[in-house]
PDB file of C-alpha atoms in Angstrom:
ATOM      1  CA  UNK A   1     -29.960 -54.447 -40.453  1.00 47.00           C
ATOM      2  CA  UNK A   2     -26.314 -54.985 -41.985  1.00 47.00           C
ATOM      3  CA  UNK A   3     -24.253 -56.498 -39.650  1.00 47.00           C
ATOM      4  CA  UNK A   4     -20.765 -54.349 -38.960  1.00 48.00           C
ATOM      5  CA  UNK A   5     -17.980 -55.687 -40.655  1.00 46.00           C
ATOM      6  CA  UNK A   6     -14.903 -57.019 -38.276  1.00 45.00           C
ATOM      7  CA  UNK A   7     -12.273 -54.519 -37.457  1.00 45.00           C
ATOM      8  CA  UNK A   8      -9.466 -54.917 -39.695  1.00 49.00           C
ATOM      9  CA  UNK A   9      -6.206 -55.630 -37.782  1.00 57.00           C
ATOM     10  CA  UNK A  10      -3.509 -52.745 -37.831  1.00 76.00           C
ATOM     11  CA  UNK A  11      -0.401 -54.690 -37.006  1.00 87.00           C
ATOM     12  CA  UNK A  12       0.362 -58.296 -37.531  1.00 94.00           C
ATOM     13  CA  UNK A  13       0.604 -60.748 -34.272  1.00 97.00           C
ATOM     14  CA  UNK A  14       3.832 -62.689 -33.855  1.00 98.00           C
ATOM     15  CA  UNK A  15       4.230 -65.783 -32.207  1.00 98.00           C
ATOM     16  CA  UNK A  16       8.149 -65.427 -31.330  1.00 98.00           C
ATOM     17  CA  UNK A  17      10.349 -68.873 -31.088  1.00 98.00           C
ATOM     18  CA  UNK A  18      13.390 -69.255 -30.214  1.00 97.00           C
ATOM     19  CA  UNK A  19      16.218 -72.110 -30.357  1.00 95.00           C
ATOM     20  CA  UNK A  20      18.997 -71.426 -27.528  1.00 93.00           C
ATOM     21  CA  UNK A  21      20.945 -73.934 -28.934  1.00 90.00           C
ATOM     22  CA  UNK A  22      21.281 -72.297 -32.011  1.00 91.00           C
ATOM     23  CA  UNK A  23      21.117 -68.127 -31.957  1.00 92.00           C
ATOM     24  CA  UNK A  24      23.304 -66.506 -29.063  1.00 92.00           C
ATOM     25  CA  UNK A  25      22.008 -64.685 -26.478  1.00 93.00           C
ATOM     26  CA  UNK A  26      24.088 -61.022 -27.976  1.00 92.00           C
ATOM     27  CA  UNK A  27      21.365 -60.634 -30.625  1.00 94.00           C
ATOM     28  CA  UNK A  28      18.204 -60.387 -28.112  1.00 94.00           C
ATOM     29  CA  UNK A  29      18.397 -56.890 -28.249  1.00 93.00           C
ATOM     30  CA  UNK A  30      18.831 -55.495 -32.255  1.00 94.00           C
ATOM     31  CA  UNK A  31      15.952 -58.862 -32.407  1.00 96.00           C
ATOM     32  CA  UNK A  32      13.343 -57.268 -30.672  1.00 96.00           C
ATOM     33  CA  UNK A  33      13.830 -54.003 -32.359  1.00 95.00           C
ATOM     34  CA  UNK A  34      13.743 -55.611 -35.360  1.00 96.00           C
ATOM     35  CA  UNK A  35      10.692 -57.847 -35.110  1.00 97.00           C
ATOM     36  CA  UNK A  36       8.578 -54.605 -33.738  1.00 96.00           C
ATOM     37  CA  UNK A  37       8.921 -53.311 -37.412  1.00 95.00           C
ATOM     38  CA  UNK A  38       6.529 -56.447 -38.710  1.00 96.00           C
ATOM     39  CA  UNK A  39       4.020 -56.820 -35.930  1.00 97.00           C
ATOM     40  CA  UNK A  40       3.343 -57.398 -32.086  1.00 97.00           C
ATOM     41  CA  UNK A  41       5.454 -60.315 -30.509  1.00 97.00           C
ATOM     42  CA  UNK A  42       2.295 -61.748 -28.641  1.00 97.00           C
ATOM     43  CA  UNK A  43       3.985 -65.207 -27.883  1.00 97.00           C
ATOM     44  CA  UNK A  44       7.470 -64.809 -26.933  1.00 98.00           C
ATOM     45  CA  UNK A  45       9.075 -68.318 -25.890  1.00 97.00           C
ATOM     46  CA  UNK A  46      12.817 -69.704 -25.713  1.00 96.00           C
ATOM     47  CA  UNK A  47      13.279 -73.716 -25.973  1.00 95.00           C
ATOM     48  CA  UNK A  48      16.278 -75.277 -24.510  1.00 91.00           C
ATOM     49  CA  UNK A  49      17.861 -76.834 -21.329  1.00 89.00           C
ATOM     50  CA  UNK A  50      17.958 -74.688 -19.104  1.00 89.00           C
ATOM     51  CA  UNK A  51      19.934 -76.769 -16.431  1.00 88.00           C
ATOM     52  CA  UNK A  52      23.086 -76.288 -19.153  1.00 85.00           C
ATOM     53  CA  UNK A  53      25.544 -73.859 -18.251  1.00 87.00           C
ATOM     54  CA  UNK A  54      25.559 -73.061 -21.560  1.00 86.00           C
ATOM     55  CA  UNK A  55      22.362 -71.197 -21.465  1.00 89.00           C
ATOM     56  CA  UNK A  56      23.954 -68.944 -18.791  1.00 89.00           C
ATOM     57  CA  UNK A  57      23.939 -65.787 -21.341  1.00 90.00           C
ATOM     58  CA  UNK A  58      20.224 -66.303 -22.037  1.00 93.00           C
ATOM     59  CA  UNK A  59      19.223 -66.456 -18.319  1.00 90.00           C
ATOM     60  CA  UNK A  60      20.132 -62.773 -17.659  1.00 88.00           C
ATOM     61  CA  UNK A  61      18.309 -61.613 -20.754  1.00 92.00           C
ATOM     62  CA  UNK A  62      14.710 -63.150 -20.484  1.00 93.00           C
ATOM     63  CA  UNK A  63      13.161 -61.099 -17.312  1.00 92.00           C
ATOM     64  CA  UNK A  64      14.223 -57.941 -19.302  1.00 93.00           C
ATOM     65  CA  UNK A  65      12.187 -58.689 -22.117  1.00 95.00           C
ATOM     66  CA  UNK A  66       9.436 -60.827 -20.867  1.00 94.00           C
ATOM     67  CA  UNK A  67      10.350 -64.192 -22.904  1.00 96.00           C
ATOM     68  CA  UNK A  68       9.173 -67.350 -21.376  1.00 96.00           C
ATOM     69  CA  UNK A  69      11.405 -70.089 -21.114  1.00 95.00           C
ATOM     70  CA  UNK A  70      10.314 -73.727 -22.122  1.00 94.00           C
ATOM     71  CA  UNK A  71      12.488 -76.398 -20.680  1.00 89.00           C
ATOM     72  CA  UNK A  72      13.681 -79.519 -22.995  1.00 81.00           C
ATOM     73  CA  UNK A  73      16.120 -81.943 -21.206  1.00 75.00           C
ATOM     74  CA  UNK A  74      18.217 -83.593 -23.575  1.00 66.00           C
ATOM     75  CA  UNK A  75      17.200 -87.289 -23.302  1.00 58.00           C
ATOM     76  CA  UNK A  76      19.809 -88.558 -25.579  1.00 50.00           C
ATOM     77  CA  UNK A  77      23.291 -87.432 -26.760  1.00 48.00           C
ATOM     78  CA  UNK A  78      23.355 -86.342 -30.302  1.00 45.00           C
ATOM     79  CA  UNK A  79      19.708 -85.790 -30.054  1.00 48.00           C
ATOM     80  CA  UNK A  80      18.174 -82.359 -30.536  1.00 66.00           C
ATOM     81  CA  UNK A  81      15.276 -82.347 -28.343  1.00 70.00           C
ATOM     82  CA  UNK A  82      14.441 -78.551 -28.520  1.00 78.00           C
ATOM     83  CA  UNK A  83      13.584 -78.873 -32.260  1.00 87.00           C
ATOM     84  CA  UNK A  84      11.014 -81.482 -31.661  1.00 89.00           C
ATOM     85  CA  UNK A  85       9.292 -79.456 -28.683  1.00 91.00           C
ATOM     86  CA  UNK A  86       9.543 -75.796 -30.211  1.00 95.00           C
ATOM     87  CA  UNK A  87       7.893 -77.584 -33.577  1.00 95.00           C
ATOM     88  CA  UNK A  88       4.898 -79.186 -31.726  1.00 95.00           C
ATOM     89  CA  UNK A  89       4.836 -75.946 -29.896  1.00 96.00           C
ATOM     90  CA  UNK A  90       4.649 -74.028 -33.481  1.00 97.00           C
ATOM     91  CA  UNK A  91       1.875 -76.167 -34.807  1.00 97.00           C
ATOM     92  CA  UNK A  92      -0.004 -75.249 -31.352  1.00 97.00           C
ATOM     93  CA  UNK A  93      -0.143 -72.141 -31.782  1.00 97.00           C
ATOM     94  CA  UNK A  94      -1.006 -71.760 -35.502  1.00 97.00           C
ATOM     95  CA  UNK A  95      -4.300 -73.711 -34.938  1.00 96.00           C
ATOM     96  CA  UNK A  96      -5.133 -71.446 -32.673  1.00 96.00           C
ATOM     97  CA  UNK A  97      -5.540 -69.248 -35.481  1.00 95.00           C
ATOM     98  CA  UNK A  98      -4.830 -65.763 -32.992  1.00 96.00           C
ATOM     99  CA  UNK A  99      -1.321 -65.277 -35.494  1.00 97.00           C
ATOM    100  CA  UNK A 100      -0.487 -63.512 -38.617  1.00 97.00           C
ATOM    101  CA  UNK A 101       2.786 -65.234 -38.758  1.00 98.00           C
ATOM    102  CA  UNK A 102       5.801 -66.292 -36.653  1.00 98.00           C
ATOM    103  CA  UNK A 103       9.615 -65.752 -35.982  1.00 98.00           C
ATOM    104  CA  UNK A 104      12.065 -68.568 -35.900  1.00 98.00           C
ATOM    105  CA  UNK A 105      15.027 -67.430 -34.632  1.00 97.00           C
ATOM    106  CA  UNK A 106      17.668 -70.111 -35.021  1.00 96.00           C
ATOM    107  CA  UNK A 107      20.446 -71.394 -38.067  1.00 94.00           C
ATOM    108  CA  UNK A 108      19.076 -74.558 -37.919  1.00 92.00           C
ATOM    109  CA  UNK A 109      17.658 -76.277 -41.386  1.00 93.00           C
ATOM    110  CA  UNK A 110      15.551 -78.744 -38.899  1.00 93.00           C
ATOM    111  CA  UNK A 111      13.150 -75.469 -39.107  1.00 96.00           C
ATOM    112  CA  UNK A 112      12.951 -75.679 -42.875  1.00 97.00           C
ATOM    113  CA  UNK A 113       9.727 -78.012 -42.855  1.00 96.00           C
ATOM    114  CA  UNK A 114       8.431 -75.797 -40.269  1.00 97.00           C
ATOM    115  CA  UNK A 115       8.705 -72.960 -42.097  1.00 98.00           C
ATOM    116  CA  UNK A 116       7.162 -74.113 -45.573  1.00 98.00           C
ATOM    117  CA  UNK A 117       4.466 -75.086 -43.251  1.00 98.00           C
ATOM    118  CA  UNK A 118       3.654 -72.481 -41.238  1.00 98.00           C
ATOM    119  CA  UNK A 119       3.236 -70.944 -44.818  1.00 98.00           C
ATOM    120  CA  UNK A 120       0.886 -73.477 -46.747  1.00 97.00           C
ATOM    121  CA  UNK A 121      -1.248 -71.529 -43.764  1.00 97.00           C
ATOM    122  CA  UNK A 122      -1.104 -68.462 -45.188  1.00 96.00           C
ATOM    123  CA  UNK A 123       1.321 -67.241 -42.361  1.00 97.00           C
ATOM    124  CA  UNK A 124       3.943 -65.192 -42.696  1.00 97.00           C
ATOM    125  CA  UNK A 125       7.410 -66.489 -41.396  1.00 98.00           C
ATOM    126  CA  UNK A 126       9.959 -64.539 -40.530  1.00 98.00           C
ATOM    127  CA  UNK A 127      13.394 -66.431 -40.093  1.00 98.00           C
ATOM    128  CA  UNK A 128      16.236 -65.068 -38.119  1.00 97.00           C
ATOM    129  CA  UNK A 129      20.176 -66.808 -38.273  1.00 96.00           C
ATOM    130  CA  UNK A 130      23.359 -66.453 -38.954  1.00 94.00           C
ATOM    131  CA  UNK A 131      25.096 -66.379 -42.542  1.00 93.00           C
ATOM    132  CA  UNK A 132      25.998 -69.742 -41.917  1.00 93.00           C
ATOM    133  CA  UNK A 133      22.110 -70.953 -41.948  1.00 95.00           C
ATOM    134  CA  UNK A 134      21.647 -73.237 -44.588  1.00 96.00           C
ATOM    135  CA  UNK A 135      20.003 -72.280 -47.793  1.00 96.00           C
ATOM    136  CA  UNK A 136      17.099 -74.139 -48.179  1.00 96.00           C
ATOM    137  CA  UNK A 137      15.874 -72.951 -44.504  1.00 97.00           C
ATOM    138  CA  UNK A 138      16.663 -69.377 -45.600  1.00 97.00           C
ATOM    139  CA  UNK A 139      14.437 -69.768 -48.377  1.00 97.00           C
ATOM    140  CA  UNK A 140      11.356 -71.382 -46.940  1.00 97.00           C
ATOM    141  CA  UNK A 141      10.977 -68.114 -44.634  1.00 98.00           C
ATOM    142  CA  UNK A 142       9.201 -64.929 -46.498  1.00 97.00           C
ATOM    143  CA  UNK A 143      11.908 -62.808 -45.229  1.00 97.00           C
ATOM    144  CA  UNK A 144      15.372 -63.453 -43.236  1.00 97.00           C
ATOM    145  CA  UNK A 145      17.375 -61.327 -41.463  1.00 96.00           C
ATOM    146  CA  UNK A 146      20.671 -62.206 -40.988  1.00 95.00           C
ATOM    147  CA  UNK A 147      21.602 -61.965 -36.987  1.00 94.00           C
ATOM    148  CA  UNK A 148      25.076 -60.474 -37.421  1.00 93.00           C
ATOM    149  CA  UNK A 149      23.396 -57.091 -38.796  1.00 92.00           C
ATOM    150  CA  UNK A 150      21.017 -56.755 -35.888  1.00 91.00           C
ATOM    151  CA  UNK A 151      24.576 -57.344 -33.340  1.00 86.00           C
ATOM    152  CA  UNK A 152      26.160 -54.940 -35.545  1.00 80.00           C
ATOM    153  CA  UNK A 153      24.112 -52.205 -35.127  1.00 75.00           C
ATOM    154  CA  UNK A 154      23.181 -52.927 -31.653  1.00 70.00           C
ATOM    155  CA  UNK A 155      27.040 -52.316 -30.743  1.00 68.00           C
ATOM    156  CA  UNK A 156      27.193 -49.472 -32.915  1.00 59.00           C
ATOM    157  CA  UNK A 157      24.412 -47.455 -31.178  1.00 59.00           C
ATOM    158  CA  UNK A 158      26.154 -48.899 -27.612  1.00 55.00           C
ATOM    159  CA  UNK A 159      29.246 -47.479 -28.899  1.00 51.00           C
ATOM    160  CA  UNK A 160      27.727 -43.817 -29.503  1.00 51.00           C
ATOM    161  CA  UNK A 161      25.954 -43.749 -26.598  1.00 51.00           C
ATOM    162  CA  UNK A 162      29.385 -44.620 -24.727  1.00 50.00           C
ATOM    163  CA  UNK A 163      31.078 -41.982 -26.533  1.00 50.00           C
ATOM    164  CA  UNK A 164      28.741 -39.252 -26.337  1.00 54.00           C
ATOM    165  CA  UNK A 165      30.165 -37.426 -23.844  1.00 45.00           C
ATOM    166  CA  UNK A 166      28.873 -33.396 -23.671  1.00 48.00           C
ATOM    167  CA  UNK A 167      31.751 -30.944 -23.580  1.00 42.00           C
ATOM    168  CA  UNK A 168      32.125 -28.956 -20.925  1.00 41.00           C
ATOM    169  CA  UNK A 169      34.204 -25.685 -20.827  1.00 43.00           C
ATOM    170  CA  UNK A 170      35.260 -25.832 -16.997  1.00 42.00           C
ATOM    171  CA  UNK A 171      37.289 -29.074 -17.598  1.00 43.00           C
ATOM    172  CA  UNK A 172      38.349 -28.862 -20.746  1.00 49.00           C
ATOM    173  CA  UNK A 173      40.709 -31.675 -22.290  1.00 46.00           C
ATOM    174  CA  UNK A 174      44.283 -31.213 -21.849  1.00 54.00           C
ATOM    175  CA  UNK A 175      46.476 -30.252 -24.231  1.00 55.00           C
ATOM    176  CA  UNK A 176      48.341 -33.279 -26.112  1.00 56.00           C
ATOM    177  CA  UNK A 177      46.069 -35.986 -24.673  1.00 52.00           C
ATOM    178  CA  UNK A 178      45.066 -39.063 -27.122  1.00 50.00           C
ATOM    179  CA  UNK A 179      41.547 -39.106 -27.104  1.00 43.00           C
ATOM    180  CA  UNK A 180      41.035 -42.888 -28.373  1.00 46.00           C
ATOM    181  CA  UNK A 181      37.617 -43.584 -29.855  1.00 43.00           C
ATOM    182  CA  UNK A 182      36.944 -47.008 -30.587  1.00 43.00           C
ATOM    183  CA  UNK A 183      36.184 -47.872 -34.190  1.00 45.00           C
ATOM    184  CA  UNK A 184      32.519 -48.901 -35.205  1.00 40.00           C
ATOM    185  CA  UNK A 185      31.610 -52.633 -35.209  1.00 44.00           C
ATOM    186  CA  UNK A 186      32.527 -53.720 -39.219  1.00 48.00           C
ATOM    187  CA  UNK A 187      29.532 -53.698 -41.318  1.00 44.00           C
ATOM    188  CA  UNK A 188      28.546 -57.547 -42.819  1.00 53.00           C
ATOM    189  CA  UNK A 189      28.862 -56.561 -46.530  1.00 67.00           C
ATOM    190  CA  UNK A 190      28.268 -58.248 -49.579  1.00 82.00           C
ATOM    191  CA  UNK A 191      28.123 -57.813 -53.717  1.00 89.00           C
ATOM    192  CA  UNK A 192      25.051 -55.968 -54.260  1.00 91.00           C
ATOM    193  CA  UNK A 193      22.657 -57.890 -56.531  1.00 93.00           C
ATOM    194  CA  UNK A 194      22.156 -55.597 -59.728  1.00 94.00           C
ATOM    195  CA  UNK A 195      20.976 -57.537 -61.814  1.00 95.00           C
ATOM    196  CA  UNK A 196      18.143 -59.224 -58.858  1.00 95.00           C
ATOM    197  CA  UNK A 197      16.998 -55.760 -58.436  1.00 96.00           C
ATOM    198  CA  UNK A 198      17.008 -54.765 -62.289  1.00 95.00           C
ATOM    199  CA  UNK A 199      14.673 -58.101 -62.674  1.00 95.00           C
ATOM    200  CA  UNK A 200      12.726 -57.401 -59.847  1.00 96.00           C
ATOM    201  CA  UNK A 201      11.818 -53.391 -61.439  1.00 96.00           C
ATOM    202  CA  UNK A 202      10.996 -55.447 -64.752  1.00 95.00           C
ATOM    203  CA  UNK A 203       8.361 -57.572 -63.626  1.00 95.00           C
ATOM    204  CA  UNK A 204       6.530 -55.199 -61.882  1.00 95.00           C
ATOM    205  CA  UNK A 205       7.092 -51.786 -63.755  1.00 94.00           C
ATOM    206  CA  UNK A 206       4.358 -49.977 -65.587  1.00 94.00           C
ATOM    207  CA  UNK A 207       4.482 -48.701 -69.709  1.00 93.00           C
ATOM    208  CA  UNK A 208       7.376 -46.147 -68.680  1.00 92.00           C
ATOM    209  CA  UNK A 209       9.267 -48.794 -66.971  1.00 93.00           C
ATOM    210  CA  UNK A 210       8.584 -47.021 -63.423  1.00 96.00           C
ATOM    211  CA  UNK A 211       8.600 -49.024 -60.420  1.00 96.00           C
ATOM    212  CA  UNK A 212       7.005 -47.845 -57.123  1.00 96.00           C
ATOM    213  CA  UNK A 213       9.922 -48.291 -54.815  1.00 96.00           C
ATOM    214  CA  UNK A 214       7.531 -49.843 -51.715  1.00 95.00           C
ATOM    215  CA  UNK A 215       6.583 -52.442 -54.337  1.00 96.00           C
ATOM    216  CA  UNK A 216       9.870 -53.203 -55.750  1.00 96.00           C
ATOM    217  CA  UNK A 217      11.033 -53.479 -52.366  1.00 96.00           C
ATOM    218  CA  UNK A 218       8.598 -56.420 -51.804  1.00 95.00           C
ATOM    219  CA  UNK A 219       9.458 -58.173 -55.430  1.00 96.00           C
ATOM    220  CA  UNK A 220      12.531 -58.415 -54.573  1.00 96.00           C
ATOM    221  CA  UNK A 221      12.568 -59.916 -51.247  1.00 96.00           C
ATOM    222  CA  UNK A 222       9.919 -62.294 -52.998  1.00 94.00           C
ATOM    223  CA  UNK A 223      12.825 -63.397 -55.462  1.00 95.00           C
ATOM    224  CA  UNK A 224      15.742 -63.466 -52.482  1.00 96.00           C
ATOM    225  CA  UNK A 225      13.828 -63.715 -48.853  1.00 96.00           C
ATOM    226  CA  UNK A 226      17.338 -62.727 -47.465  1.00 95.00           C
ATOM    227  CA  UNK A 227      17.702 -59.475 -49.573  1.00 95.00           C
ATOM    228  CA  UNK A 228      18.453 -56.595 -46.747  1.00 95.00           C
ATOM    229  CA  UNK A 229      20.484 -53.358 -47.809  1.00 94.00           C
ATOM    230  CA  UNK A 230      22.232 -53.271 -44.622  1.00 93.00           C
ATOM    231  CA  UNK A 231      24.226 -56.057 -45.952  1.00 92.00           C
ATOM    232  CA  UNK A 232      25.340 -53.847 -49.044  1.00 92.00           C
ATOM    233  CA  UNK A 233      26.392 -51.283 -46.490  1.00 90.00           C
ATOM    234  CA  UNK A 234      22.964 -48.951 -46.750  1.00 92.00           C
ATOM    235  CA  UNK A 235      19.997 -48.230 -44.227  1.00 91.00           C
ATOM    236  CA  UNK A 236      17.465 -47.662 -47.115  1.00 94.00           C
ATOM    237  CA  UNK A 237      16.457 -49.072 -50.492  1.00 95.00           C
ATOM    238  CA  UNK A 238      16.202 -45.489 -51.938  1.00 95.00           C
ATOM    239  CA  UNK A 239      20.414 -44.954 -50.632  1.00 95.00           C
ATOM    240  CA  UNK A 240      20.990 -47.675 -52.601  1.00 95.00           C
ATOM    241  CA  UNK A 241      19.407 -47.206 -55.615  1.00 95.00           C
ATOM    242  CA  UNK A 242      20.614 -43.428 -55.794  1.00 95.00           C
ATOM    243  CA  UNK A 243      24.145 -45.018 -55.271  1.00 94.00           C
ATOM    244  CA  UNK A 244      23.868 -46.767 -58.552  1.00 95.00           C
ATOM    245  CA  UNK A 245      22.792 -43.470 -60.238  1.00 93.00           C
ATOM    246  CA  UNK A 246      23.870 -45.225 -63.696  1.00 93.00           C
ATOM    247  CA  UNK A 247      21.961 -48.285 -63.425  1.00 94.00           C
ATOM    248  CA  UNK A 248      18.379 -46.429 -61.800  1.00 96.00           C
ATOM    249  CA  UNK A 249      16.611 -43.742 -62.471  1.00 95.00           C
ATOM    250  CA  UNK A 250      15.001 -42.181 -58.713  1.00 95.00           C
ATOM    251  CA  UNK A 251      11.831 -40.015 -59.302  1.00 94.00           C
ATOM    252  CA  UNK A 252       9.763 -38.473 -56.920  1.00 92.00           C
ATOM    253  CA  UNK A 253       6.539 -37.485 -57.372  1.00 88.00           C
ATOM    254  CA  UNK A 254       3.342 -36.271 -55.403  1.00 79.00           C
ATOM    255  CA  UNK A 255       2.966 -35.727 -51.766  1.00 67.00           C
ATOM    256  CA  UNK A 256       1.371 -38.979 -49.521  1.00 63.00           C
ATOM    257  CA  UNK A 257      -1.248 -38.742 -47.162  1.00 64.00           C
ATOM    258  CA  UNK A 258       1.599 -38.624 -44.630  1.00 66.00           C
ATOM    259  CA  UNK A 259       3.035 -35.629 -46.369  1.00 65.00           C
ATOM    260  CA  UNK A 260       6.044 -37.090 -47.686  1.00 73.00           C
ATOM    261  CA  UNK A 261       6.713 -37.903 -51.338  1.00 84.00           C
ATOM    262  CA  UNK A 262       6.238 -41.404 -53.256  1.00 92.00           C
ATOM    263  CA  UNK A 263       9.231 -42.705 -54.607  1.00 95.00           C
ATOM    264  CA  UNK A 264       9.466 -44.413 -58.329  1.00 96.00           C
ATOM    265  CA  UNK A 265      12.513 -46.158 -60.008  1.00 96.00           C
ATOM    266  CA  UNK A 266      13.249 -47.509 -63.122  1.00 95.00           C
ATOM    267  CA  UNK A 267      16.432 -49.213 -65.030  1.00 95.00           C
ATOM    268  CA  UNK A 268      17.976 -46.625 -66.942  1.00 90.00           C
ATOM    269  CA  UNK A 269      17.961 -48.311 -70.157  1.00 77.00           C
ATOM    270  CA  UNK A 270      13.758 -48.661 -70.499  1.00 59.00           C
ATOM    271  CA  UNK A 271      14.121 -45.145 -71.493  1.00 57.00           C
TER     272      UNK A 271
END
């Protein structure tokens, strides 16, 4: 008799590290959110010194979401100790071989090695910093995700929720009074990369020149592993593209098997 074939994972499981020295404790919130879009967080862990007031912020935040604090006393000034024990840590926990891939969340190149590591495994590494992170750690990670977007929106929806107040006719607002309502947290904008996503729709589009936008999606955080549209000031790939309306061509076709339509694109000139 055949034997039954293993059941096939449905979401990836994350091992979860991160450097206290090096991400604030603000962003634990809009990071959580954010990693549940890739996979589980299965390991959750935070390395620093925890007898340093300076870890005070962190202190209040890891009960709330369950993240287990390893302690690294600093043995020697101008030595980073909480590199060298979240690494060891790291290569732990990807012999174990229970992970799809992991999130380093820190702006610290010393994670660069790490990260091309992690990925000769066939892991998937997700980096998390801010803009500041050096290049050549931002690039060793499949994706990054810059840590001043997640803060952003994270204050935004605080902001709403603050704001929301329901009307209510038996005490209505006086006439003449200043209702002040704060303004939204800026957006972290940048020059939107035509021509990266015009090369991206070449190299995978079909005889027409169409691109499935899932797919292009992908190619292009291939090319740039810190592509993200919220930095262009959009919450989807398809608000961008229409935006551009004179470079791309949007096309939707047939329903999905979730009842919703595919999306195609293509650079305007292939026509």
């Amino acid at each position: 008799m055949a034997s039954k074939a293993a059941p096939t994972r449905q979401q990836k499981h994350l091992a979860v590290l991160i450097d206290a020295d090096n991400a604030p404790a603000a962003i634990v919130e809009g990071l959580f959110e954010e990693i549940a879009k890739y996979g589980i967080a299965s390991v959750k862990r935070i390395y620093g010194d925890w007898t340093s007031p300076q870890l005070g912020g962190w202190k209040k935040t890891l009960l709330d979401y369950s993240i287990q604090p390893m302690q690294q006393f600093a043995y020697t000034t101008g030595k980073n100790a909480t590199d060298s024990s979240l690494i060891i840590d790291a290569m732990d926990l990807l012999y174990t071989g229970r992970f799809d891939g992991f999130c380093l969340v820190s702006s610290d190149s010393d994670f660069t090695r790490l990260a091309v590591r992690l990925r000769e495994e066939g892991l998937t590494v997700y980096g998390f910093g801010e803009q500041k992170t050096p290049k050549p750690f931002v690039s060793a990670c499949d994706k990054f995700i810059y840590t001043e977007i997640l803060r952003a929106e994270t204050e935004a929806t605080k902001t709403q929720a603050a704001f929301n107040i329901p009307e209510r006719e038996e005490s209505p607002i006086p006439a003449g009074t200043k209702v002040v309502t704060p303004p939204p947290p800026k957006p972290v904008k940048q020059k939107t990369p035509v021509a990266l996503i015009t090369k991206a729709i070449e190299d995978i589009s079909d005889e027409d020149g169409w691109s499935h936008l899932g797919a292009l999606g992908q190619n292009i955080t291939k090319l740039q592993s810190d592509f993200d549209v919220r930095l262009y000031g959009y919450s989807k790939l398809s608000d961008l593209i229409r935006h551009y309306s004179a470079q791309f061509e949007l096309e939707e076709r047939g329903a999905t098997a979730t009842g919703g339509k595919s999306l195609y694109v293509r650079n305007r000139k292939s026509k």
